[in-house]
Each structure stands twice: as C-alpha cells, then as structure tokens.
CSV table of N, CA and C in Angstrom, one decimal:
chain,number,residue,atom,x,y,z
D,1,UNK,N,-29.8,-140.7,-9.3
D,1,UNK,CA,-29.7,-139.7,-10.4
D,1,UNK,C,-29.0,-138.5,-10.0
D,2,UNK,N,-28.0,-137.7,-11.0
D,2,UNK,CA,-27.4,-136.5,-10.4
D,2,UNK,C,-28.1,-135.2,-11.7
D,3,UNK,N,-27.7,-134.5,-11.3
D,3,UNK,CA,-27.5,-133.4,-12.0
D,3,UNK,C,-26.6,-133.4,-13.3
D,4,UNK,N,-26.9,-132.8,-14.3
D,4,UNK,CA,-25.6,-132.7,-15.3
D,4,UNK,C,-26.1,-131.4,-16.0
D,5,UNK,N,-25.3,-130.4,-16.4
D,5,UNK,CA,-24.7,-129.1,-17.2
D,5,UNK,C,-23.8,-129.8,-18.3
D,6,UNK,N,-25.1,-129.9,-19.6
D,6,UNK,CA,-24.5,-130.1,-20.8
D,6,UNK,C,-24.4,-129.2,-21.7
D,7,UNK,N,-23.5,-128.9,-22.2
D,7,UNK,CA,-23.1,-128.0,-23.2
D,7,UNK,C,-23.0,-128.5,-24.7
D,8,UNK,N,-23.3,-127.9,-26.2
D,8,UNK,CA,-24.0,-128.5,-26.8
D,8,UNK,C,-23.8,-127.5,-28.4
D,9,UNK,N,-22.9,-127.8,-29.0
D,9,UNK,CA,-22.6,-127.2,-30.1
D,9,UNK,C,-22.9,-127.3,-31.6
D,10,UNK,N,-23.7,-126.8,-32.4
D,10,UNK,CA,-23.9,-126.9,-33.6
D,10,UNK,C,-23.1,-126.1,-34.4
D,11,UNK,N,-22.1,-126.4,-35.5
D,11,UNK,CA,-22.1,-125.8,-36.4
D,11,UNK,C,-22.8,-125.8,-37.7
D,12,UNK,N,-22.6,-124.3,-38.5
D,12,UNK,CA,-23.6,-124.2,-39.7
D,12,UNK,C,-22.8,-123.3,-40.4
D,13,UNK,N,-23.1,-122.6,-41.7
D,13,UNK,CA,-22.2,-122.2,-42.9
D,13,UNK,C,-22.5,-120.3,-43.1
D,14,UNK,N,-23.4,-120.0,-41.9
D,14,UNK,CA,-23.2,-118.3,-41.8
D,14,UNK,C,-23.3,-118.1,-40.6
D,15,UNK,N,-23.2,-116.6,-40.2
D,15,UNK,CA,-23.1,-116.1,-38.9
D,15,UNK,C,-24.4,-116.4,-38.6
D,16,UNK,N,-24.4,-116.5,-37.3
D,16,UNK,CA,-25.9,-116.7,-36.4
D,16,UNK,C,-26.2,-114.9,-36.1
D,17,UNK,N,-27.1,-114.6,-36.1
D,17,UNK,CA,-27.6,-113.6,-35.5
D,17,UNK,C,-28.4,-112.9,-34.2
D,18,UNK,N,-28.2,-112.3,-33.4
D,18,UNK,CA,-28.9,-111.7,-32.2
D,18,UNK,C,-30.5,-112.0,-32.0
D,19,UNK,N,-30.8,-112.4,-33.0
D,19,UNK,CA,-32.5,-112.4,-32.6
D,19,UNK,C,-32.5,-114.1,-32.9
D,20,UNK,N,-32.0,-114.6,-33.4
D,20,UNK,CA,-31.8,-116.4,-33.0
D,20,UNK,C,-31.0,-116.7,-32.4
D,21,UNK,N,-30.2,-116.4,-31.4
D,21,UNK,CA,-29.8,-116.3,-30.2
D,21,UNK,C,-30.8,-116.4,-29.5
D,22,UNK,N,-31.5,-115.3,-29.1
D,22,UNK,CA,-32.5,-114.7,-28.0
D,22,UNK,C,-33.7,-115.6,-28.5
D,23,UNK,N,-33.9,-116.0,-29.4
D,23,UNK,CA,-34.8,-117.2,-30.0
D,23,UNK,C,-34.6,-118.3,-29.1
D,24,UNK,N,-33.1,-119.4,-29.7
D,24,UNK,CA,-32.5,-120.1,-28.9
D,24,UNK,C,-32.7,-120.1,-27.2
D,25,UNK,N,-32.5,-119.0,-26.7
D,25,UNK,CA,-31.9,-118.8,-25.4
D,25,UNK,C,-33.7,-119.2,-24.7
D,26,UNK,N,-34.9,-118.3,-25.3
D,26,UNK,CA,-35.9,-118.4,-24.7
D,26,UNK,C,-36.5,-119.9,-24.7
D,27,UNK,N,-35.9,-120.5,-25.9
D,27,UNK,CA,-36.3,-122.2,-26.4
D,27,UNK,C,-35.7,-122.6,-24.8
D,28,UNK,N,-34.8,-122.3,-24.8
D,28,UNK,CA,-33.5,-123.4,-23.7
D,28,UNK,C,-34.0,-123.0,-22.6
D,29,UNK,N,-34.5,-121.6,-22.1
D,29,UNK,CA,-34.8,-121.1,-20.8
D,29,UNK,C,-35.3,-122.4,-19.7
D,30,UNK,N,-36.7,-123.3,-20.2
D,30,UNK,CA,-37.5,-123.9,-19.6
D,30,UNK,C,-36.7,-125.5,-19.0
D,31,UNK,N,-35.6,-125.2,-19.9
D,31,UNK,CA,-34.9,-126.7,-19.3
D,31,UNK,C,-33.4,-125.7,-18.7
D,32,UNK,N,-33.4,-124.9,-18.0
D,32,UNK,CA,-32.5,-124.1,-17.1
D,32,UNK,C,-31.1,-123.7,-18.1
D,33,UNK,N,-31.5,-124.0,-19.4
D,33,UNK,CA,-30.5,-123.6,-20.0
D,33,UNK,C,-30.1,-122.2,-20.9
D,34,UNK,N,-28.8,-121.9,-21.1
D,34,UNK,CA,-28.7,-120.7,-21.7
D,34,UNK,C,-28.0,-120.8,-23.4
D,35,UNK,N,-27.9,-119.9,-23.9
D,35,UNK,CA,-27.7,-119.9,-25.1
D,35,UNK,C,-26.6,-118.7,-25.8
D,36,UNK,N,-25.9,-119.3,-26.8
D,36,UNK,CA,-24.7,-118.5,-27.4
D,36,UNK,C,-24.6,-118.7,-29.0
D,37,UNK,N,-23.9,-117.8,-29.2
D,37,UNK,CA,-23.6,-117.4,-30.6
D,37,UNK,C,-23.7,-116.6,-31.6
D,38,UNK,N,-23.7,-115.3,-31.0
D,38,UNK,CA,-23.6,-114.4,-32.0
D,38,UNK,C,-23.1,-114.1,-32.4
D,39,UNK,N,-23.1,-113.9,-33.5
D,39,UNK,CA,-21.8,-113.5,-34.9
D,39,UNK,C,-20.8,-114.6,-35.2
D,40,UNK,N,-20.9,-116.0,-34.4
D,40,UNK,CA,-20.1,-116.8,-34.9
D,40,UNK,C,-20.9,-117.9,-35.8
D,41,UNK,N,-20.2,-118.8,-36.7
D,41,UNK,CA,-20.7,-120.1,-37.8
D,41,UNK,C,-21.2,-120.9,-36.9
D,42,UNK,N,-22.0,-120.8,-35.9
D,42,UNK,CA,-22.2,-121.8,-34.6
D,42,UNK,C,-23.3,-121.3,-33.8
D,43,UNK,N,-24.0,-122.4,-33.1
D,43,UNK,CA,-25.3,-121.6,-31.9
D,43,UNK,C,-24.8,-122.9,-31.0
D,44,UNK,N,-25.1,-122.5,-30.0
D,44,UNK,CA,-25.1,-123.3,-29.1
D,44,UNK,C,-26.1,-123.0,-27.6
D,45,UNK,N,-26.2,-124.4,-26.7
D,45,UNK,CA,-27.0,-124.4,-25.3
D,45,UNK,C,-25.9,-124.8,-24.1
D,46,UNK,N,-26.2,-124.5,-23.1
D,46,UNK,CA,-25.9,-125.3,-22.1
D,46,UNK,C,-27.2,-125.4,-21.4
D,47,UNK,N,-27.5,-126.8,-21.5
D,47,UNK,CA,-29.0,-127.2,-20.8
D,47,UNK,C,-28.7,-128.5,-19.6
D,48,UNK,N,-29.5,-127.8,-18.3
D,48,UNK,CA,-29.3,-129.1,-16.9
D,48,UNK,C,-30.3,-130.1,-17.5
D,49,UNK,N,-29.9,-130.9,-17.2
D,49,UNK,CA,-30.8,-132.7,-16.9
D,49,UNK,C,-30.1,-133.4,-15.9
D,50,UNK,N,-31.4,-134.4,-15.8
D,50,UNK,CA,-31.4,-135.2,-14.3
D,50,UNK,C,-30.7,-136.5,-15.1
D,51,UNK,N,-29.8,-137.5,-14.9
D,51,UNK,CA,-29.5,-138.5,-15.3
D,51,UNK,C,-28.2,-139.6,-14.4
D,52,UNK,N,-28.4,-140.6,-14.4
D,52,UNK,CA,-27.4,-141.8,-14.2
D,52,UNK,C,-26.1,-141.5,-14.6
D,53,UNK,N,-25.8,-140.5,-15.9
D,53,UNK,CA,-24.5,-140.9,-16.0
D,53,UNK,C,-24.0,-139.7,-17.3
D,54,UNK,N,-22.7,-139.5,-17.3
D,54,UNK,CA,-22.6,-138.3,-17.9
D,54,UNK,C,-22.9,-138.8,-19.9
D,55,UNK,N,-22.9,-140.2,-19.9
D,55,UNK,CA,-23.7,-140.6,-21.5
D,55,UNK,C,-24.9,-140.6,-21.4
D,56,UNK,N,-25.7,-140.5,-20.4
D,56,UNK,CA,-27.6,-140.4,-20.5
D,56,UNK,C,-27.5,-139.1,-20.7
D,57,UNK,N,-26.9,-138.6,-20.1
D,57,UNK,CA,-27.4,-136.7,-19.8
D,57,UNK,C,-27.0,-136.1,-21.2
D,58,UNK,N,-26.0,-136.7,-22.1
D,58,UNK,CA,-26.3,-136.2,-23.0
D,58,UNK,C,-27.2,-137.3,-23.9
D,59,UNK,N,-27.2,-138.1,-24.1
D,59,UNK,CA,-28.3,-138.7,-24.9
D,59,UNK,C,-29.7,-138.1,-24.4
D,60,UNK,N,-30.1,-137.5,-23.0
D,60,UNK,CA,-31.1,-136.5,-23.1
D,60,UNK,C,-30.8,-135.4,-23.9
D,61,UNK,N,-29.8,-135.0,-23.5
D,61,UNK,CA,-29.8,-133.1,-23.6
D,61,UNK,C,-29.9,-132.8,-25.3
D,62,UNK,N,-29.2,-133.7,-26.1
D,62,UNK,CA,-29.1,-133.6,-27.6
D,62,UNK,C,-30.5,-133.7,-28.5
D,63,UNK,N,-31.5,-134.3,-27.7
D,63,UNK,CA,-33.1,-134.6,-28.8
D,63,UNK,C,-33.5,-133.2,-28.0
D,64,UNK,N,-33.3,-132.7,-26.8
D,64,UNK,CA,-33.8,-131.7,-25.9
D,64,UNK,C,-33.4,-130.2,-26.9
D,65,UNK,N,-32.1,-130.3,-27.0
D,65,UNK,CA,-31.2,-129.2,-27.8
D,65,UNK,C,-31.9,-129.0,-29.3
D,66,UNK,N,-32.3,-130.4,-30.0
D,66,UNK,CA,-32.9,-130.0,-31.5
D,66,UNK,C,-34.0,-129.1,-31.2
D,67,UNK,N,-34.8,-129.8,-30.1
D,67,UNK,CA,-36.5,-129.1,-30.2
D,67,UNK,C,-36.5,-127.7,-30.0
D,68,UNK,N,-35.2,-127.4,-29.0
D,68,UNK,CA,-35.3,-126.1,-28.7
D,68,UNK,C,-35.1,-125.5,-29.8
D,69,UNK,N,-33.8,-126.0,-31.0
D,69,UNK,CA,-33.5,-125.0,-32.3
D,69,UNK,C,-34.9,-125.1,-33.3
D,70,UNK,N,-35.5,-125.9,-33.5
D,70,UNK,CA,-36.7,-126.3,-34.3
D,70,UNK,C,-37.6,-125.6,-33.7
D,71,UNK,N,-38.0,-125.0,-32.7
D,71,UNK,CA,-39.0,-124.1,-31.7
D,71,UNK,C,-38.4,-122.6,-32.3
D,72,UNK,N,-37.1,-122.5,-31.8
D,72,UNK,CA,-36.3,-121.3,-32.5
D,72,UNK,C,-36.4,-120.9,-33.5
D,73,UNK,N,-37.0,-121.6,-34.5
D,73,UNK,CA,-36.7,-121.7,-36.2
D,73,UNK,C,-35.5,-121.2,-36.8
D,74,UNK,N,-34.5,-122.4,-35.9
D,74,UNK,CA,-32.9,-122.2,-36.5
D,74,UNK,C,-32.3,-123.3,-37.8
D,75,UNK,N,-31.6,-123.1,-38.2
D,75,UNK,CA,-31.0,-124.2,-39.3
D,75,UNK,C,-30.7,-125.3,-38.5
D,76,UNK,N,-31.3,-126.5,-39.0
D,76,UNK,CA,-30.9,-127.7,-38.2
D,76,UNK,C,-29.5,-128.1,-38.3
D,77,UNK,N,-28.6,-127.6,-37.7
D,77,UNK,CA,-27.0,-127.6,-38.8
D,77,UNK,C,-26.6,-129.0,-37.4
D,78,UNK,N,-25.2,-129.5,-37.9
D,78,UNK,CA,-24.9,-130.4,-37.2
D,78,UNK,C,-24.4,-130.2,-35.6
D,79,UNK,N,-24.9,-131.3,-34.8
D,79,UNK,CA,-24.0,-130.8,-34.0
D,79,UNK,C,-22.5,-131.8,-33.6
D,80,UNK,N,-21.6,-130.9,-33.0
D,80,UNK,CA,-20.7,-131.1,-33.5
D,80,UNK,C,-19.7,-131.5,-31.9
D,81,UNK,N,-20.2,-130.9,-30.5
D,81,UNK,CA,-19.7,-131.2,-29.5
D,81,UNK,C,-21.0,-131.1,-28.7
D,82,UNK,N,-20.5,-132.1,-27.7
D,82,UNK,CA,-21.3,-131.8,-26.8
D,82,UNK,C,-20.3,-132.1,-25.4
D,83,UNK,N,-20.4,-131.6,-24.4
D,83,UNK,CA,-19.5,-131.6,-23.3
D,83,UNK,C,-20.3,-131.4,-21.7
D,84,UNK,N,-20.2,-132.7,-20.8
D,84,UNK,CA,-21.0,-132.7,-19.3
D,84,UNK,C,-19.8,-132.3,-18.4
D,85,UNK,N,-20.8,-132.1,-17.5
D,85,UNK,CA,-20.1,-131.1,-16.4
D,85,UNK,C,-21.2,-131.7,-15.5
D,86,UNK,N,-20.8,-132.3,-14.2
D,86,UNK,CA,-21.8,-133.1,-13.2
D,86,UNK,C,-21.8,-132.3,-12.2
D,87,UNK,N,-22.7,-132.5,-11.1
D,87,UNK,CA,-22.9,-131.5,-10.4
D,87,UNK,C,-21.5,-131.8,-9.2
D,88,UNK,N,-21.3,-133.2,-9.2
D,88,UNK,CA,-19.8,-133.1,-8.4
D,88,UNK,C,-18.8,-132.4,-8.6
D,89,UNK,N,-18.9,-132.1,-10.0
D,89,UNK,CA,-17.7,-131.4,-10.6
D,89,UNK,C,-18.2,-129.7,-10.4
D,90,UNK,N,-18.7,-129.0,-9.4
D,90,UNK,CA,-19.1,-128.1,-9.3
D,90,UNK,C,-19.1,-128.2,-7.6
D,91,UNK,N,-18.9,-129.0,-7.3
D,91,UNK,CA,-19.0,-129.3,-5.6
D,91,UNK,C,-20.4,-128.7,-5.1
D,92,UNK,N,-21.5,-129.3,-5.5
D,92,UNK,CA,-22.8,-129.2,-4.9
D,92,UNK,C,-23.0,-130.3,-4.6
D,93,UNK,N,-23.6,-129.9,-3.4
D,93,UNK,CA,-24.3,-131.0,-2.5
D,93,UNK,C,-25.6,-131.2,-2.5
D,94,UNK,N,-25.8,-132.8,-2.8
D,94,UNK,CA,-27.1,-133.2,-3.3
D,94,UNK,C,-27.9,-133.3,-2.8
C-alpha cells in the first residue's frame, strides 16, 4: 500500500464563502486534508489515503470528500476533478 495526496474539485453556481471553507477545511482536517475556495464557483480538498493504486485512492478519497462537504453543510454540487499525487512522486521514503 502507498500513500496518495488527492485533490478533489467540486463545482457549484455561487461563490463559496470564508466560513464554508473553514467548515470544509475542519471536515477534511481528520483525514490530513486541507481545504480551498474562497470567493470562487468551487470548494475543494486535498485529502491523504492509504491505497494500491492511484484509481483506489481516489475511489477512496471521493465518498471521503462528500461526507466531509455533507458534515460541512455545503451544496452537494458536482465534482468535477479529481487529481493523485503518490508519495513517490514527492520522493518520500516508505
């Protein structure tokens, strides 16, 4: 199993604001992740998971990413990218 840094984009149809951000960000905290989007049509995470392969890590990270927005009480809006980053590709040693 390695590490993966998934990044994780929803768009929606108004600005996100500062206190669903900090919403978001506290949701994502517990799975090492952080959170964006202020002022833009978009929220997003980057959240770590442990997985086999850079399609598990996000097939984790994406049901992981709703609960955090649903915890947040954000608009379930689509998401629209999601993007892995492995721990090889960061040159750490396992």
């Amino acid at each position: 199993m390695s590490t993966w840094s998934v990044s994780i984009k929803a768009e929606g149809d108004r600005p996100v604001e500062l206190p669903e951000v900090v919403a978001l960000a506290d949701a994502v905290a517990k799975l090492g992740g952080i959170a964006s989007g202020v002022g833009a049509m978009a929220y997003g995470a980057q959240i770590v998971v442990e997985a086999d392969s850079a399609e598990q890590a996000v097939e984790q990270a994406v049901p992981l990413f709703e609960a955090a927005v649903a915890e947040a009480e954000l608009p379930a809006w689509l998401v629209t990218r999601a993007e892995v980053v492995g721990e090889d590709d960061y040159g750490f040693d396992a």
